[in-house]
mmCIF file of C-alpha atoms and ligand atoms in Angstrom:
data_model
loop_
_atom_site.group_PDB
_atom_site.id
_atom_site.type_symbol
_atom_site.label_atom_id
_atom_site.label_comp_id
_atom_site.label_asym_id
_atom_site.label_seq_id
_atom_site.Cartn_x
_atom_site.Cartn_y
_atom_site.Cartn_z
ATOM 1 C CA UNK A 1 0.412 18.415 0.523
ATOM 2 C CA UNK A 2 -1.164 20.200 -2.625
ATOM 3 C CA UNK A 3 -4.608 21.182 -0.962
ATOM 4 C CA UNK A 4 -6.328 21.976 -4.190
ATOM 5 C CA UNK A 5 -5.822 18.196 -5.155
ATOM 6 C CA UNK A 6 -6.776 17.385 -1.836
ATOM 7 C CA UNK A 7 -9.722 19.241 -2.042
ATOM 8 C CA UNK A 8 -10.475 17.823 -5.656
ATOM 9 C CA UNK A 9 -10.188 14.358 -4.275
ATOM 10 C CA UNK A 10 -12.943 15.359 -1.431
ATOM 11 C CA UNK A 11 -15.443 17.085 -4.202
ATOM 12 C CA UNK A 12 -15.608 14.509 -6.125
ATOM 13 C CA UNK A 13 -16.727 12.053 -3.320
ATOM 14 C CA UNK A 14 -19.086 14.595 -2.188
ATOM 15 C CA UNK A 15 -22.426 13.276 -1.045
ATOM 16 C CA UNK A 16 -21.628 9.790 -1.808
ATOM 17 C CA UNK A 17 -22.379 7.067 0.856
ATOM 18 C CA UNK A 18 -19.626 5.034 2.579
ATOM 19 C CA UNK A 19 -17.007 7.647 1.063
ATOM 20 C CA UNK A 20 -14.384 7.422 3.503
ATOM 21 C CA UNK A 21 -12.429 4.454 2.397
ATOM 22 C CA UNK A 22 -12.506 5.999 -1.417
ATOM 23 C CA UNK A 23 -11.375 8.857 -0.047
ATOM 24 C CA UNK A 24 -8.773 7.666 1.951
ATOM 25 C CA UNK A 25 -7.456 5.260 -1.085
ATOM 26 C CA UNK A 26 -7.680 8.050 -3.711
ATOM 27 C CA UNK A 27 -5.656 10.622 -0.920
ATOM 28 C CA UNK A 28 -2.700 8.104 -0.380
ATOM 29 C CA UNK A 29 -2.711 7.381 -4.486
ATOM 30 C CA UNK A 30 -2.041 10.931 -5.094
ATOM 31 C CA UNK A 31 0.160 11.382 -2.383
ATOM 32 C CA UNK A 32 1.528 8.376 -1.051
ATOM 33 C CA UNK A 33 0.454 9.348 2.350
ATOM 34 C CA UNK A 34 -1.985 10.599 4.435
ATOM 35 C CA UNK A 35 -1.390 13.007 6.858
ATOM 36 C CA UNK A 36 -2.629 14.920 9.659
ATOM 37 C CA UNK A 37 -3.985 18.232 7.286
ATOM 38 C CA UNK A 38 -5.261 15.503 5.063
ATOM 39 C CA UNK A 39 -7.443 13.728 7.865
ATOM 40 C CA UNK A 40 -8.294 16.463 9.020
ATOM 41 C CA UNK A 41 -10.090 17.883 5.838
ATOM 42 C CA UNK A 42 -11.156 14.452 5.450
ATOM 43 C CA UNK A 43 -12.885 14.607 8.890
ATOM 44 C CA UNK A 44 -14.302 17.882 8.409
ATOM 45 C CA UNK A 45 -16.201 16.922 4.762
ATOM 46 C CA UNK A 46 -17.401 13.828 6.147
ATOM 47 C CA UNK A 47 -18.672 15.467 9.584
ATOM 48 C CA UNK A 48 -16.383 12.636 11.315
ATOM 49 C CA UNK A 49 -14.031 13.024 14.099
ATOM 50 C CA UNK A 50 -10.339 13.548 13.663
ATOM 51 C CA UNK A 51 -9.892 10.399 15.874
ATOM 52 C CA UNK A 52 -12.709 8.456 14.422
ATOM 53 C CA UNK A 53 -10.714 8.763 10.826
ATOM 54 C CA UNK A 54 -7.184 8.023 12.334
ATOM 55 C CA UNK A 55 -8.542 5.114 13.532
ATOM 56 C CA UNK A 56 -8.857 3.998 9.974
ATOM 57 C CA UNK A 57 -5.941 4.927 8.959
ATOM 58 C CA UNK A 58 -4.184 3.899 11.030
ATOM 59 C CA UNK A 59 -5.663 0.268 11.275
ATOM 60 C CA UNK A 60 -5.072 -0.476 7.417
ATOM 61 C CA UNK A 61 -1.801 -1.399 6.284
ATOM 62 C CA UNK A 62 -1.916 0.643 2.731
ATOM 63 C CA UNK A 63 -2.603 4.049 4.712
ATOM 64 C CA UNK A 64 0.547 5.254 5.357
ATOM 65 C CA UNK A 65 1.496 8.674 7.608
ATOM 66 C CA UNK A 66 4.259 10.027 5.186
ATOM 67 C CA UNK A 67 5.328 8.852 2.028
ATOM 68 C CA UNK A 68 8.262 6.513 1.038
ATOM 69 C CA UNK A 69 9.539 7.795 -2.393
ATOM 70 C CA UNK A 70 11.292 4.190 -2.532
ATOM 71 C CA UNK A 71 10.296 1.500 -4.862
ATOM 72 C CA UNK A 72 8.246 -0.845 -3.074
ATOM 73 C CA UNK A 73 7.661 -4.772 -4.047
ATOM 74 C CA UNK A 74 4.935 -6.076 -2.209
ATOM 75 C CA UNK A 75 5.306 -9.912 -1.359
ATOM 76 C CA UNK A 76 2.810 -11.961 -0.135
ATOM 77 C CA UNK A 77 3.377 -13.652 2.900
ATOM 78 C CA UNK A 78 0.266 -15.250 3.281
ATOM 79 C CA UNK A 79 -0.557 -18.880 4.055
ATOM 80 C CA UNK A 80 -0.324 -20.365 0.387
ATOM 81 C CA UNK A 81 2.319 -18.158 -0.200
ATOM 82 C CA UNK A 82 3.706 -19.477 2.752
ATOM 83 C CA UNK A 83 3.069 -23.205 1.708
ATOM 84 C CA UNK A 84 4.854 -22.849 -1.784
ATOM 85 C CA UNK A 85 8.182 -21.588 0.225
ATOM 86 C CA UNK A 86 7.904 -17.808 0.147
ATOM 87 C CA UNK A 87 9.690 -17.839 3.588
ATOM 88 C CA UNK A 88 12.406 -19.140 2.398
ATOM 89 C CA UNK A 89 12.575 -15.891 -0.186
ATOM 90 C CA UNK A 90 12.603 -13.512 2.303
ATOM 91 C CA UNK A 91 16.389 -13.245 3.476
ATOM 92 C CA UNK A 92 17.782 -12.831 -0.250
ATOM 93 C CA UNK A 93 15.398 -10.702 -1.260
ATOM 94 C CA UNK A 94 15.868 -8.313 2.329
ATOM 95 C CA UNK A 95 19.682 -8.274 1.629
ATOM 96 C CA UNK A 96 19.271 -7.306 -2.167
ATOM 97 C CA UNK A 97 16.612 -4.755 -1.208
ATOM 98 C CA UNK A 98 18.871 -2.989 1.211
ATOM 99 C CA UNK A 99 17.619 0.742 1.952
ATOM 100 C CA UNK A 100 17.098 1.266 -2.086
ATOM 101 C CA UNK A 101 13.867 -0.780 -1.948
ATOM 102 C CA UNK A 102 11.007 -1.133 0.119
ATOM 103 C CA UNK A 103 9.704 -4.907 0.772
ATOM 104 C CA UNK A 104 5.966 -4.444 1.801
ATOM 105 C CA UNK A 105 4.776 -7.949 3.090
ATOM 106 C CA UNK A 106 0.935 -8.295 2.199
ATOM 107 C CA UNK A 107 -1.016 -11.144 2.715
ATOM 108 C CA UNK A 108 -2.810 -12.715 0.020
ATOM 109 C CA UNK A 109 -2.415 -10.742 -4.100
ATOM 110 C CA UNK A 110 -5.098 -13.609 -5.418
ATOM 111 C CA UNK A 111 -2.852 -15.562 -7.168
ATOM 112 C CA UNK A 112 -2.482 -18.198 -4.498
ATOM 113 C CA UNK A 113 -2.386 -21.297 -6.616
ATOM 114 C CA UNK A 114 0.754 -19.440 -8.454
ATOM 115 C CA UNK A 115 2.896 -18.327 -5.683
ATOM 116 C CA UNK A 116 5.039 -16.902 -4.352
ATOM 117 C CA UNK A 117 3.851 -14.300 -5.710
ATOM 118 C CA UNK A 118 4.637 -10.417 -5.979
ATOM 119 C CA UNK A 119 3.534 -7.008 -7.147
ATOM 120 C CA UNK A 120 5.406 -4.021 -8.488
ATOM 121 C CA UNK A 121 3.571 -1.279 -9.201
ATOM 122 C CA UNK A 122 0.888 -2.329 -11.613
ATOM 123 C CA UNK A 123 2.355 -5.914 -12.320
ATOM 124 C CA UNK A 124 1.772 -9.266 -10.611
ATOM 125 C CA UNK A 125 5.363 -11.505 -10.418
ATOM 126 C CA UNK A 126 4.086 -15.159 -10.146
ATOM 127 C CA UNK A 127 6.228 -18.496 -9.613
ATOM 128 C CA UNK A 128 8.672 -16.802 -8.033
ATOM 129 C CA UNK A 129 12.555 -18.546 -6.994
ATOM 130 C CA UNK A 130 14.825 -16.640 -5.048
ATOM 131 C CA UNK A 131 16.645 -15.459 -8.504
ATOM 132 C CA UNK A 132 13.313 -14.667 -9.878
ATOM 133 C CA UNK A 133 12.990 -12.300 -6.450
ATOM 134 C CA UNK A 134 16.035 -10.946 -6.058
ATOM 135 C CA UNK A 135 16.255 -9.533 -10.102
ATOM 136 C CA UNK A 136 12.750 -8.130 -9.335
ATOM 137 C CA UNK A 137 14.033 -6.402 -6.585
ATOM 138 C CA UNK A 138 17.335 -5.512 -8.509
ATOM 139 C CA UNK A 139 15.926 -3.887 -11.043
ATOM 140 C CA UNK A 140 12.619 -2.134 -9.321
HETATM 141 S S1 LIG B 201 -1.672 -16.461 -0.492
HETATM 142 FE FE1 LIG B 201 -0.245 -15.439 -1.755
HETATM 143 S S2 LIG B 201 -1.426 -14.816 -3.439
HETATM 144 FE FE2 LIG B 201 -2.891 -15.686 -2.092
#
């Protein structure tokens, strides 16, 4: 982990209230993790406990411990999602994935009325069919 980015990141939240989930985001943007060093610097400029900031790590999905350099597609598998047959997606879209691609389930991207719906990087995939799917996840 670069520690002068790291310690960027932590300046530039300093003495702001309520920091620690902007921190946290901002650390796993830049490095698709967050680590031990990283909480640990996190828990020192916040005068938290190292446990106290694990525990929010590790209880939110999007904080992860190391980072996956895969691509990931994100498909939501919540309940309107679920209703408009996103379930039935899921095998197809696992087998085409394979090991090249990561298929984060998340629940709820606010475009329930639309779904199934999924998100590449920056881009929301609504409407989505198994073809529809499976060539997102070919071609992430
Ligand atoms: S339930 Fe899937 S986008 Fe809201």
């Amino acid at each position: 982990m670069d520690t002068d980015r790291l310690h960027e990141i932590l300046a530039a939240h300093a003495g702001c209230k309520g920091a620690l989930l902007p921190i946290l985001h901002d650390i796993q943007h830049a490095f698709g993790c967050i680590d031990a060093v990283a909480e640990a610097a996190v828990a020192k400029v916040l005068n938290l406990s190292r446990a106290e900031v694990h525990g929010v790590v590790s209880f939110y999905h999007d904080f992860t411990p190391e980072a996956d350099p895969r691509p990931c597609i994100e498909l939501c598998r919540a309940e309107a999602c679920q209703a408009r047959g996103v379930e039935a997606l899921v095998p197809a879209a696992t087998a085409a994935a394979g090991e090249r691609v990561r298929i984060k389930p998340v629940y709820c991207l606010g475009l329930c009325s639309v779904g199934p719906v999924a998100r590449h990087g920056e881009l929301l995939h609504a409407r989505l069919d198994e073809a529809a799917l499976v060539k997102l996840v070919q071609t992430a």
